[in-house]
XYZ file of N, CA and C in Angstrom:
816
model
N -2.830 4.938 17.254
C -2.846 3.580 16.726
C -3.557 2.643 17.690
N -4.371 1.708 17.160
C -4.976 0.709 18.025
C -3.912 -0.294 18.455
N -4.079 -0.941 19.606
C -3.098 -1.939 20.021
C -3.155 -3.148 19.092
N -2.028 -3.860 18.903
C -2.056 -5.056 18.055
C -2.934 -6.129 18.671
N -3.615 -6.884 17.823
C -4.461 -7.971 18.304
C -3.582 -9.072 18.878
N -3.899 -9.513 20.075
C -3.155 -10.600 20.704
C -3.926 -11.900 20.502
N -3.307 -12.831 19.799
C -3.938 -14.112 19.560
C -3.732 -15.018 20.771
N -4.704 -15.887 21.024
C -4.604 -16.809 22.148
C -3.425 -17.756 21.984
N -3.106 -18.090 20.749
C -1.963 -18.945 20.443
C -1.464 -18.589 19.060
N -0.241 -18.992 18.761
C 0.279 -18.746 17.416
C -0.580 -19.510 16.413
N -0.971 -18.870 15.327
C -1.803 -19.562 14.336
C -1.040 -20.708 13.691
N -1.720 -21.835 13.527
C -1.082 -22.967 12.871
C -1.127 -22.781 11.355
N -2.288 -22.367 10.830
C -2.429 -22.146 9.388
C -2.922 -20.724 9.151
N -2.175 -19.962 8.368
C -2.546 -18.581 8.062
C -2.645 -18.405 6.554
N -3.609 -17.594 6.124
C -3.786 -17.280 4.710
C -3.386 -15.835 4.449
N -2.638 -15.619 3.382
C -2.314 -14.267 2.919
C -3.088 -14.042 1.625
N -4.096 -13.189 1.689
C -4.936 -12.913 0.524
C -4.438 -11.643 -0.159
N -3.942 -11.792 -1.372
C -3.346 -10.664 -2.075
C -4.360 -9.723 -2.712
N -3.868 -8.568 -3.122
C -4.701 -7.572 -3.773
C -4.855 -7.833 -5.251
N -5.886 -7.213 -5.846
C -6.123 -7.382 -7.279
C -7.522 -7.014 -7.694
N -8.116 -6.011 -7.045
C -9.444 -5.497 -7.408
C -10.467 -6.632 -7.543
N -11.173 -6.698 -8.685
C -12.248 -7.684 -8.822
C -11.733 -9.106 -9.061
N -10.422 -9.267 -9.144
C -9.867 -10.612 -9.124
C -10.040 -11.235 -7.742
N -10.491 -10.441 -6.777
C -10.737 -10.943 -5.427
C -11.745 -12.071 -5.378
N -12.579 -12.195 -6.389
C -13.526 -13.319 -6.432
C -12.791 -14.653 -6.440
N -11.540 -14.651 -6.907
C -10.744 -15.885 -6.905
C -10.451 -16.333 -5.476
N -10.294 -15.379 -4.563
C -10.070 -15.738 -3.156
C -11.235 -16.569 -2.624
N -12.432 -16.207 -3.040
C -13.619 -16.933 -2.574
C -13.603 -18.360 -3.105
N -13.163 -18.532 -4.350
C -13.023 -19.870 -4.909
C -12.010 -20.701 -4.134
N -10.907 -20.073 -3.748
C -9.894 -20.769 -2.946
C -10.467 -21.165 -1.593
N -11.164 -20.243 -0.947
C -11.762 -20.533 0.361
C -12.770 -21.677 0.265
N -13.512 -21.725 -0.835
C -14.461 -22.810 -1.058
C -13.734 -24.151 -1.088
N -12.635 -24.235 -1.832
C -11.877 -25.481 -1.936
C -11.265 -25.870 -0.597
N -10.750 -24.896 0.142
C -10.154 -25.181 1.450
C -11.206 -25.669 2.439
N -12.378 -25.028 2.408
C -13.443 -25.413 3.328
C -13.941 -26.818 3.006
N -14.097 -27.133 1.741
C -14.525 -28.471 1.325
C -13.562 -29.550 1.816
N -12.285 -29.212 1.848
C -11.258 -30.176 2.226
C -10.924 -30.120 3.710
N -11.711 -29.344 4.466
C -11.541 -29.241 5.926
C -10.158 -28.727 6.330
N -9.600 -27.836 5.515
C -8.315 -27.225 5.852
C -8.570 -26.154 6.916
N -7.961 -26.256 8.083
C -8.201 -25.259 9.134
C -7.594 -23.910 8.775
N -8.241 -22.841 9.195
C -7.742 -21.483 8.971
C -7.768 -20.756 10.310
N -6.594 -20.363 10.783
C -6.476 -19.728 12.095
C -6.247 -18.228 12.019
N -5.895 -17.729 10.835
C -5.617 -16.296 10.659
C -5.712 -15.973 9.179
N -6.325 -14.829 8.871
C -6.312 -14.316 7.494
C -5.765 -12.900 7.510
N -4.757 -12.679 6.686
C -4.184 -11.342 6.494
C -4.470 -10.940 5.054
N -5.134 -9.820 4.873
C -5.549 -9.422 3.537
C -5.070 -8.052 3.131
N -4.715 -7.941 1.862
C -4.367 -6.654 1.262
C -5.393 -6.313 0.197
N -5.890 -5.092 0.208
C -6.777 -4.585 -0.833
C -7.979 -5.509 -1.012
N -8.174 -6.084 -2.208
C -9.308 -6.986 -2.416
C -9.277 -8.146 -1.431
N -8.069 -8.579 -1.068
C -7.936 -9.652 -0.093
C -8.424 -9.258 1.275
N -8.321 -7.975 1.605
C -8.820 -7.526 2.910
C -10.343 -7.510 2.932
N -10.964 -7.171 1.797
C -12.426 -7.172 1.735
C -12.963 -8.592 1.877
N -12.425 -9.520 1.085
C -12.866 -10.911 1.175
C -12.531 -11.480 2.549
N -11.333 -11.171 3.051
C -10.922 -11.678 4.355
C -11.818 -11.209 5.472
N -12.190 -9.929 5.449
C -13.062 -9.393 6.492
C -14.427 -10.065 6.474
N -14.985 -10.225 5.275
C -16.306 -10.839 5.152
C -16.288 -12.290 5.628
N -15.243 -13.030 5.261
C -15.172 -14.441 5.630
C -14.851 -14.616 7.118
N -13.925 -13.817 7.642
C -13.569 -13.931 9.059
C -14.739 -13.540 9.964
N -15.557 -12.622 9.496
C -16.734 -12.221 10.267
C -17.764 -13.342 10.318
N -17.957 -14.027 9.193
C -18.915 -15.136 9.125
C -18.331 -16.221 8.221
N -17.556 -17.163 8.794
C -16.883 -18.175 7.980
C -17.823 -19.242 7.433
N -18.706 -18.797 6.553
C -19.662 -19.677 5.873
C -19.553 -19.377 4.384
N -18.814 -20.206 3.677
C -18.503 -19.905 2.283
C -19.745 -19.876 1.406
N -20.756 -20.670 1.739
C -21.959 -20.718 0.902
C -22.733 -19.402 0.942
N -22.577 -18.639 1.996
C -23.213 -17.323 2.065
C -22.358 -16.255 1.384
N -21.049 -16.465 1.403
C -20.150 -15.471 0.817
C -20.131 -15.546 -0.713
N -20.252 -16.748 -1.266
C -20.145 -16.918 -2.723
C -21.131 -16.040 -3.490
N -22.444 -16.126 -3.232
C -23.362 -15.300 -4.030
C -23.153 -13.803 -3.811
N -22.759 -13.421 -2.594
C -22.530 -12.009 -2.310
C -21.414 -11.453 -3.183
N -20.309 -12.159 -3.247
C -19.160 -11.666 -4.014
C -19.399 -11.764 -5.513
N -19.986 -12.854 -5.968
C -20.207 -13.018 -7.402
C -21.161 -11.968 -7.951
N -22.110 -11.542 -7.142
C -23.085 -10.554 -7.592
C -22.611 -9.111 -7.413
N -21.463 -8.919 -6.785
C -20.947 -7.570 -6.547
C -20.328 -7.004 -7.824
N -20.695 -5.782 -8.151
C -20.144 -5.087 -9.316
C -19.487 -3.788 -8.861
N -18.856 -3.098 -9.788
C -18.197 -1.841 -9.430
C -19.190 -0.831 -8.871
N -20.408 -0.826 -9.392
C -21.405 0.138 -8.906
C -21.848 -0.178 -7.479
N -21.615 -1.414 -7.033
C -21.986 -1.801 -5.674
C -21.081 -1.151 -4.644
N -19.809 -0.972 -4.975
C -18.833 -0.533 -3.975
C -18.122 0.773 -4.333
N -18.284 1.292 -5.560
C -17.609 2.522 -5.965
C -18.604 3.669 -6.081
N -18.354 4.759 -5.403
C -19.129 5.982 -5.596
C -18.247 6.954 -6.381
N -18.204 6.755 -7.677
C -17.272 7.457 -8.559
C -17.807 8.828 -8.951
N -16.925 9.828 -8.884
C -17.283 11.175 -9.322
C -16.025 11.916 -9.757
N -16.053 12.485 -10.958
C -14.903 13.234 -11.459
C -14.669 14.539 -10.709
N -15.669 15.016 -10.008
C -15.528 16.291 -9.306
C -15.497 16.098 -7.792
N -15.203 14.878 -7.343
C -15.282 14.607 -5.917
C -14.237 15.397 -5.122
N -12.965 15.193 -5.435
C -11.917 15.880 -4.687
C -10.639 15.904 -5.505
N -9.615 16.538 -4.962
C -8.340 16.630 -5.654
C -7.496 15.370 -5.475
N -7.885 14.472 -4.570
C -7.026 13.331 -4.244
C -7.622 11.982 -4.606
N -8.811 11.936 -5.158
C -9.403 10.660 -5.532
C -10.818 10.823 -6.045
N -11.217 9.925 -6.938
C -12.543 10.002 -7.542
C -13.571 9.103 -6.857
N -13.107 8.290 -5.902
C -13.992 7.407 -5.136
C -13.784 7.714 -3.659
N -14.836 8.079 -2.958
C -14.692 8.475 -1.559
C -14.472 7.295 -0.637
N -15.019 6.139 -0.996
C -14.930 4.977 -0.127
C -16.141 4.792 0.762
N -17.045 5.763 0.790
C -18.224 5.660 1.662
C -19.123 4.494 1.250
N -19.272 4.285 -0.057
C -20.117 3.196 -0.525
C -19.505 1.844 -0.149
N -18.191 1.739 -0.245
C -17.500 0.524 0.155
C -17.671 0.282 1.658
N -17.530 1.334 2.454
C -17.698 1.187 3.900
C -19.128 0.772 4.252
N -20.084 1.334 3.558
C -21.478 0.949 3.808
C -21.707 -0.519 3.461
N -21.079 -0.983 2.378
C -21.189 -2.385 1.964
C -20.630 -3.301 3.046
N -19.477 -2.945 3.576
C -18.850 -3.755 4.629
C -19.706 -3.754 5.889
N -20.173 -2.591 6.283
C -20.996 -2.496 7.494
C -22.291 -3.282 7.360
N -22.853 -3.286 6.159
C -24.101 -4.000 5.919
C -23.925 -5.511 6.007
N -22.760 -6.000 5.594
C -22.565 -7.442 5.492
C -21.657 -8.026 6.579
N -21.167 -7.203 7.476
C -20.359 -7.691 8.599
C -21.089 -7.443 9.916
N -21.102 -8.457 10.759
C -21.664 -8.294 12.104
C -20.698 -7.522 12.984
N -19.412 -7.825 12.847
C -18.388 -7.163 13.656
C -18.254 -5.700 13.246
N -18.175 -4.840 14.228
C -17.918 -3.420 13.986
C -16.418 -3.168 13.972
N -15.698 -3.912 14.798
C -14.247 -3.767 14.903
C -13.544 -5.049 14.463
N -12.343 -4.898 13.934
C -11.584 -6.033 13.434
C -11.389 -7.093 14.512
N -11.128 -6.664 15.728
C -10.832 -7.621 16.799
C -12.027 -8.470 17.203
N -13.185 -8.184 16.634
C -14.394 -8.943 16.985
C -14.741 -10.035 15.965
N -13.943 -10.210 14.922
C -14.247 -11.231 13.920
C -14.062 -12.635 14.512
N -14.761 -13.591 13.955
C -14.720 -14.966 14.478
C -13.376 -15.638 14.207
N -12.794 -15.377 13.052
C -11.434 -15.808 12.745
C -10.555 -14.564 12.820
N -9.407 -14.624 13.493
C -8.531 -13.447 13.539
C -8.213 -12.921 12.146
N -8.282 -11.600 12.012
C -8.143 -10.948 10.701
C -7.257 -9.722 10.830
N -6.457 -9.478 9.792
C -5.589 -8.303 9.740
C -5.732 -7.665 8.359
N -5.972 -6.354 8.326
C -6.041 -5.599 7.070
C -4.728 -4.845 6.882
N -4.095 -5.029 5.740
C -2.801 -4.397 5.479
C -2.998 -3.097 4.710
N -2.394 -2.037 5.219
C -2.492 -0.717 4.587
C -1.090 -0.146 4.411
N -1.018 0.941 3.665
C 0.245 1.667 3.504
C 0.101 3.053 4.128
N 1.019 3.380 5.024
C 1.089 4.715 5.600
C 1.801 5.594 4.582
N 1.037 6.440 3.897
C 1.571 7.199 2.763
C 2.621 8.214 3.202
N 2.433 8.824 4.359
C 3.374 9.856 4.803
C 4.711 9.268 5.230
N 4.671 8.142 5.942
C 5.897 7.517 6.434
C 6.478 6.524 5.437
N 5.673 6.119 4.451
C 6.147 5.175 3.454
C 6.417 3.798 4.011
N 5.482 3.279 4.803
C 5.691 1.951 5.387
C 4.393 1.163 5.435
N 4.541 -0.148 5.500
C 3.402 -1.052 5.611
C 2.910 -1.070 7.048
N 1.583 -1.119 7.190
C 0.988 -1.131 8.523
C -0.111 -2.187 8.582
N 0.015 -3.202 9.443
C -1.049 -4.185 9.611
C -2.048 -3.710 10.657
N -3.309 -3.590 10.258
C -4.352 -3.165 11.197
C -5.057 -4.406 11.725
N -4.832 -4.705 13.001
C -5.394 -5.898 13.625
C -6.483 -5.549 14.630
N -6.800 -4.276 14.735
C -7.866 -3.811 15.621
C -8.386 -2.497 15.057
N -9.531 -2.046 15.584
C -10.109 -0.800 15.107
C -11.276 -1.031 14.172
N -11.898 0.036 13.673
C -13.107 -0.073 12.852
C -12.876 -0.867 11.576
N -13.668 -1.895 11.380
C -13.422 -2.814 10.267
C -13.726 -2.166 8.914
N -14.790 -1.379 8.834
C -15.171 -0.780 7.550
C -14.123 0.224 7.071
N -13.696 1.103 7.947
C -12.701 2.110 7.566
C -11.348 1.473 7.288
N -11.005 0.431 8.034
C -9.710 -0.235 7.843
C -9.649 -0.940 6.495
N -10.717 -1.640 6.136
C -10.751 -2.313 4.838
C -10.779 -1.287 3.714
N -11.512 -0.201 3.907
C -11.524 0.884 2.928
C -10.103 1.383 2.678
N -9.349 1.592 3.759
C -7.968 2.058 3.626
C -7.119 1.047 2.867
N -7.303 -0.231 3.180
C -6.528 -1.280 2.519
C -6.813 -1.337 1.026
N -8.030 -0.934 0.623
C -8.459 -0.971 -0.782
C -8.268 0.357 -1.511
N -7.761 1.369 -0.823
C -7.740 2.726 -1.373
C -6.611 2.910 -2.392
N -6.857 2.440 -3.619
C -5.875 2.555 -4.698
C -5.599 4.036 -4.982
N -4.346 4.474 -4.888
C -4.025 5.883 -5.169
C -4.471 6.301 -6.565
N -4.908 7.531 -6.661
C -5.396 8.168 -7.886
C -6.829 7.741 -8.222
N -7.337 6.731 -7.526
C -8.721 6.324 -7.726
C -9.527 6.609 -6.461
N -9.105 6.053 -5.335
C -9.769 6.287 -4.058
C -9.163 7.489 -3.338
N -9.968 8.166 -2.555
C -9.435 9.125 -1.602
C -8.691 8.351 -0.514
N -7.536 8.842 -0.054
C -6.875 8.209 1.084
C -7.778 8.264 2.314
N -7.538 7.386 3.258
C -8.312 7.348 4.496
C -7.463 7.943 5.618
N -7.991 8.946 6.275
C -7.288 9.573 7.396
C -7.698 8.873 8.693
N -6.754 8.167 9.310
C -7.001 7.442 10.565
C -5.751 7.512 11.438
N -5.950 7.643 12.746
C -4.856 7.589 13.714
C -3.777 8.626 13.407
N -4.182 9.749 12.820
C -3.216 10.787 12.480
C -2.348 10.446 11.290
N -2.768 9.432 10.507
C -1.992 8.992 9.348
C -2.847 9.065 8.083
N -2.183 9.115 6.945
C -2.851 9.058 5.646
C -2.630 7.664 5.089
N -3.702 6.874 4.992
C -3.584 5.464 4.653
C -4.136 5.186 3.257
N -3.398 4.372 2.507
C -3.818 3.961 1.158
C -3.620 2.452 1.009
N -3.909 1.972 -0.188
C -3.852 0.553 -0.541
C -2.595 -0.141 -0.007
N -2.801 -1.226 0.752
C -1.675 -1.971 1.290
C -0.798 -2.596 0.230
N -1.363 -2.790 -0.977
C -0.614 -3.418 -2.047
C 0.519 -2.580 -2.600
N 0.562 -1.313 -2.259
C 1.645 -0.460 -2.736
C 3.003 -1.019 -2.305
N 3.063 -1.506 -1.055
C 4.317 -2.049 -0.535
C 4.252 -3.535 -0.233
N 3.049 -4.084 -0.049
C 2.937 -5.491 0.367
C 1.660 -6.088 -0.206
N 1.728 -6.519 -1.449
C 0.506 -6.944 -2.128
C 0.085 -8.375 -1.817
N 1.005 -9.223 -1.360
C 0.646 -10.575 -0.914
C 1.303 -10.754 0.454
N 0.604 -10.421 1.541
C 1.237 -10.236 2.848
C 1.596 -11.518 3.596
N 2.314 -12.408 2.917
C 2.773 -13.633 3.579
C 3.738 -13.298 4.717
N 4.491 -12.207 4.566
C 5.430 -11.799 5.616
C 4.704 -11.397 6.894
N 3.523 -10.777 6.748
C 2.749 -10.403 7.936
C 2.235 -11.665 8.633
N 1.784 -12.644 7.843
C 1.373 -13.928 8.430
C 2.514 -14.533 9.232
N 3.706 -14.497 8.658
C 4.873 -15.089 9.313
C 5.232 -14.327 10.590
N 4.968 -13.027 10.619
C 5.274 -12.235 11.813
C 4.422 -12.654 13.005
N 3.280 -13.295 12.730
C 2.445 -13.842 13.805
C 2.875 -15.265 14.177
N 4.014 -15.683 13.624
C 4.608 -16.998 13.909
C 3.715 -18.158 13.463
N 3.040 -17.968 12.336
C 2.223 -19.040 11.777
C 3.103 -20.210 11.353
N 2.631 -21.424 11.623
C 3.397 -22.615 11.250
C 3.355 -22.854 9.740
N 2.197 -22.635 9.146
C 2.037 -22.804 7.707
C 1.412 -21.538 7.131
N 2.012 -21.004 6.091
C 1.484 -19.812 5.424
C 1.120 -20.178 3.995
N -0.146 -19.985 3.651
C -0.635 -20.211 2.294
C -0.943 -18.848 1.689
N -0.268 -18.519 0.618
C -0.471 -17.226 -0.046
C -1.302 -17.408 -1.301
N -2.260 -16.522 -1.491
C -3.078 -16.535 -2.707
C -2.733 -15.284 -3.505
N -2.068 -15.509 -4.622
C -1.585 -14.418 -5.474
C -2.522 -14.281 -6.669
N -3.367 -13.262 -6.650
C -4.334 -13.084 -7.729
C -3.832 -12.111 -8.804
N -2.549 -11.754 -8.691
C -1.923 -10.934 -9.737
C -0.612 -11.585 -10.166
N -0.610 -12.928 -10.206
C 0.612 -13.650 -10.553
C 1.095 -13.284 -11.945
N 0.171 -13.075 -12.854
C 0.526 -12.662 -14.208
C 0.253 -11.174 -14.332
N 1.278 -10.374 -14.088
C 1.088 -8.924 -14.120
C 0.937 -8.383 -15.537
N 1.184 -9.230 -16.530
C 1.045 -8.787 -17.916
C -0.270 -9.247 -18.520
N -1.312 -9.300 -17.672
C -2.618 -9.669 -18.194
C -3.025 -8.693 -19.290
N -3.799 -9.170 -20.231
C -4.232 -8.325 -21.343
C -5.400 -7.467 -20.877
N -5.076 -6.526 -20.013
C -6.080 -5.625 -19.463
C -6.231 -4.428 -20.391
N -7.445 -4.063 -20.703
C -7.691 -2.897 -21.545
C -7.103 -1.654 -20.897
N -6.452 -0.814 -21.674
C -5.886 0.443 -21.163
C -6.453 1.602 -21.972
N -7.776 1.630 -22.070
C -8.428 2.596 -22.932
C -8.909 3.847 -22.208
N -8.559 3.994 -20.914
C -8.838 5.256 -20.226
C -7.759 5.492 -19.172
N -7.701 6.712 -18.626
C -6.579 7.067 -17.765
C -6.558 6.275 -16.467
N -7.723 5.848 -15.966
C -7.751 5.049 -14.745
C -7.099 3.688 -14.980
N -7.420 3.083 -16.114
C -6.844 1.770 -16.413
C -5.360 1.869 -16.739
N -4.959 2.948 -17.380
C -3.539 3.162 -17.647
C -2.782 3.272 -16.324
N -3.326 4.066 -15.395
C -2.683 4.241 -14.098
C -2.618 2.953 -13.312
N -3.730 2.192 -13.337
C -3.781 0.963 -12.558
C -2.863 -0.102 -13.143
N -2.829 -0.220 -14.483
C -1.937 -1.197 -15.114
C -0.483 -0.850 -14.815
N -0.148 0.425 -14.821
C 1.214 0.845 -14.502
C 1.574 0.466 -13.073
N 0.607 0.624 -12.175
C 0.820 0.254 -10.780
C 1.067 -1.244 -10.646
N 0.303 -2.049 -11.369
C 0.470 -3.500 -11.319
C 1.880 -3.900 -11.715
N 2.376 -3.304 -12.785
C 3.703 -3.645 -13.274
C 4.783 -3.252 -12.268
N 4.572 -2.137 -11.586
C 5.550 -1.664 -10.605
C 5.627 -2.566 -9.375
N 4.569 -3.327 -9.117
C 4.519 -4.174 -7.933
C 5.321 -5.465 -8.070
N 5.673 -5.831 -9.284
C 6.204 -7.157 -9.575
C 7.321 -7.664 -8.689
N 8.449 -6.967 -8.649
C 9.613 -7.474 -7.918
C 9.355 -7.538 -6.420
N 8.688 -6.534 -5.875
C 8.379 -6.512 -4.447
C 7.497 -7.689 -4.076
N 6.575 -8.022 -4.979
C 5.653 -9.118 -4.732
C 6.397 -10.448 -4.615
N 7.399 -10.663 -5.446
C 8.183 -11.895 -5.402
C 8.856 -12.049 -4.047
N 9.358 -10.950 -3.490
C 10.031 -11.005 -2.192
C 9.065 -11.415 -1.095
N 7.836 -10.925 -1.153
C 6.843 -11.273 -0.122
C 6.446 -12.738 -0.216
N 6.345 -13.242 -1.431
C 5.925 -14.630 -1.620
C 6.940 -15.622 -1.059
N 8.175 -15.185 -0.875
C 9.207 -16.064 -0.332
C 8.888 -16.485 1.104
N 7.999 -15.772 1.772
C 7.624 -16.102 3.146
C 6.553 -17.196 3.202
N 5.990 -17.568 2.071
C 4.898 -18.549 2.037
C 5.431 -19.965 1.863
N 4.719 -20.910 2.464
C 5.022 -22.323 2.258
C 4.392 -22.823 0.971
N 3.217 -22.319 0.665
C 2.478 -22.710 -0.538
C 1.899 -21.459 -1.173
N 2.034 -21.344 -2.478
C 1.466 -20.215 -3.213
C 0.416 -20.742 -4.186
N -0.784 -20.195 -4.091
C -1.861 -20.525 -5.026
C -2.008 -19.343 -5.973
N -1.822 -19.588 -7.255
C -1.858 -18.511 -8.253
C -2.860 -18.862 -9.346
N -4.114 -18.473 -9.185
C -5.130 -18.774 -10.208
C -4.761 -18.173 -11.561
N -5.161 -18.854 -12.618
C -4.928 -18.355 -13.975
C -6.016 -17.334 -14.300
N -5.652 -16.065 -14.234
C -6.619 -14.984 -14.442
C -6.259 -14.134 -15.662
N -5.475 -14.703 -16.552
C -5.116 -13.961 -17.756
C -6.362 -13.604 -18.567
N -6.350 -12.401 -19.094
C -7.428 -11.890 -19.948
C -8.723 -11.612 -19.187
N -8.684 -11.696 -17.853
C -9.872 -11.370 -17.064
C -9.712 -9.960 -16.510
N -10.674 -9.084 -16.739
C -10.540 -7.679 -16.343
C -10.424 -7.511 -14.836
N -9.565 -6.591 -14.434
C -9.331 -6.332 -13.018
C -10.342 -5.336 -12.456
N -10.784 -4.412 -13.270
C -11.632 -3.324 -12.783
C -13.096 -3.490 -13.165
N -13.533 -4.709 -13.336
C -14.925 -4.963 -13.663
C -15.392 -6.195 -12.914
N -16.661 -6.216 -12.518
C -17.210 -7.372 -11.834
C -17.959 -8.309 -12.760
N -17.820 -8.114 -14.074
C -18.606 -8.897 -15.031
C -18.165 -10.354 -15.127
N -16.908 -10.636 -14.769
C -16.368 -11.985 -14.904
C -16.226 -12.671 -13.544
N -16.962 -12.239 -12.543
C -16.785 -12.763 -11.193
C -16.916 -14.283 -11.115
N -17.893 -14.853 -11.831
C -18.082 -16.298 -11.762
C -16.871 -17.028 -12.335
N -16.368 -16.569 -13.455
C -15.214 -17.205 -14.083
C -13.971 -17.049 -13.208
N -13.821 -15.890 -12.589
C -12.685 -15.642 -11.701
C -12.775 -16.546 -10.473
N -13.976 -16.673 -9.915
C -14.215 -17.590 -8.792
C -13.820 -19.015 -9.184
N -14.269 -19.456 -10.348
C -13.978 -20.811 -10.814
C -12.474 -21.041 -10.946
N -11.743 -20.032 -11.406
C -10.294 -20.162 -11.557
C -9.607 -20.314 -10.205
N -10.087 -19.558 -9.217
C -9.536 -19.685 -7.871
C -9.789 -21.056 -7.282
N -11.002 -21.548 -7.491
C -11.379 -22.871 -6.984
C -10.508 -23.956 -7.625
N -10.352 -23.895 -8.938
C -9.568 -24.894 -9.663
C -8.100 -24.876 -9.223
N -7.535 -23.690 -9.044
C -6.127 -23.583 -8.637
C -5.916 -24.164 -7.244
N -6.876 -23.917 -6.349
C -6.743 -24.438 -4.987
C -6.884 -25.956 -4.952
N -7.813 -26.483 -5.733
C -8.023 -27.936 -5.745
C -6.749 -28.673 -6.159
N -5.973 -28.078 -7.052
C -4.749 -28.723 -7.528
C -3.712 -28.896 -6.421
N -3.715 -27.976 -5.445
C -2.674 -28.038 -4.403
C -3.182 -28.593 -3.080
N -4.450 -29.001 -3.017
C -4.975 -29.572 -1.770
C -4.132 -30.754 -1.296
N -3.732 -31.699 -2.168
C -2.889 -32.799 -1.688
C -1.578 -32.303 -1.061
N -0.985 -31.275 -1.666
C 0.259 -30.711 -1.128
C 0.017 -30.068 0.238
N -1.113 -29.372 0.372
C -1.443 -28.742 1.650
C -1.659 -29.804 2.726
N -2.379 -30.857 2.391
C -2.646 -31.915 3.364
C -1.356 -32.618 3.785
N -0.452 -32.791 2.838
C 0.846 -33.405 3.161
C 1.620 -32.536 4.141
N 1.575 -31.230 3.934
C 2.270 -30.300 4.822
C 1.612 -30.278 6.202
N 0.279 -30.312 6.226
C -0.432 -30.364 7.502
C -0.028 -31.611 8.285
N 0.016 -32.727 7.593
C 0.372 -33.986 8.247
C 1.789 -33.918 8.819
N 2.703 -33.330 8.066
C 4.083 -33.211 8.528
C 4.180 -32.349 9.786
N 3.272 -31.401 9.917
C 3.258 -30.501 11.078
C 2.381 -31.028 12.206
N 1.729 -32.174 11.969
C 0.841 -32.727 12.989
C -0.441 -31.951 13.157
N -0.920 -31.351 12.062
C -2.151 -30.566 12.091
C -3.258 -31.366 11.417
N -4.377 -31.506 12.096
C -5.491 -32.292 11.568
C -6.296 -31.482 10.570
N -6.668 -32.132 9.455
C -7.558 -31.521 8.468
C -8.946 -32.065 8.692
N -9.755 -31.311 9.426
C -11.116 -31.748 9.690
C -11.232 -32.699 10.852
């Protein structure tokens, strides 16, 4: 295991970016609204899609460069799908790792400009593991490795899969770093989205979403503010609606900016 990342000081404002496949474009919309309003971000903890967006933003915190990259990303950009790949997954993750390496300057998590943590699940031990150091591409791949779709990632003598299995909105991990304010972005707030279930992958993924519900509520209790974009009827496993998903994230964040600023003021934290 890599050593835990030691922050110079406890983060004042931390973001917990939840999982939700291509609903991750909503995270970018939220980041856009926060950046416009000069909301400081001292730590980002991401699960699954949240880890991908978090890694990209923490590596280069320039939202105007991140927006077109994410909106133009489709499943073919990051999935190397093959029915005959292996017995444990149809997506190897190599294409996703190449995407991360191509668009991140940092090779290791500890080198990002904003402190970043990728949340994974240790499949053998059945526990959540926050990766705060080590190779950024492989760590994010592990955080995104949805069982039955992705091959698990073998790292540090462990078998690692999607962090969302046990901790889909990692506000608790943010709190473990003693963050003063935790803002959680829940992109699967409505687990009963009208997602097509016309093939076995979608059936499996929809079943997984439903199973996450109660655990997700417990994690959200650690957040001071929860942003839950309205993503009903927007497909989770397709990148075709990225612009609309981004817009929903932006709109949801704009609604709570006054509440965030009020909380910052109460804590003596300057916005901009």
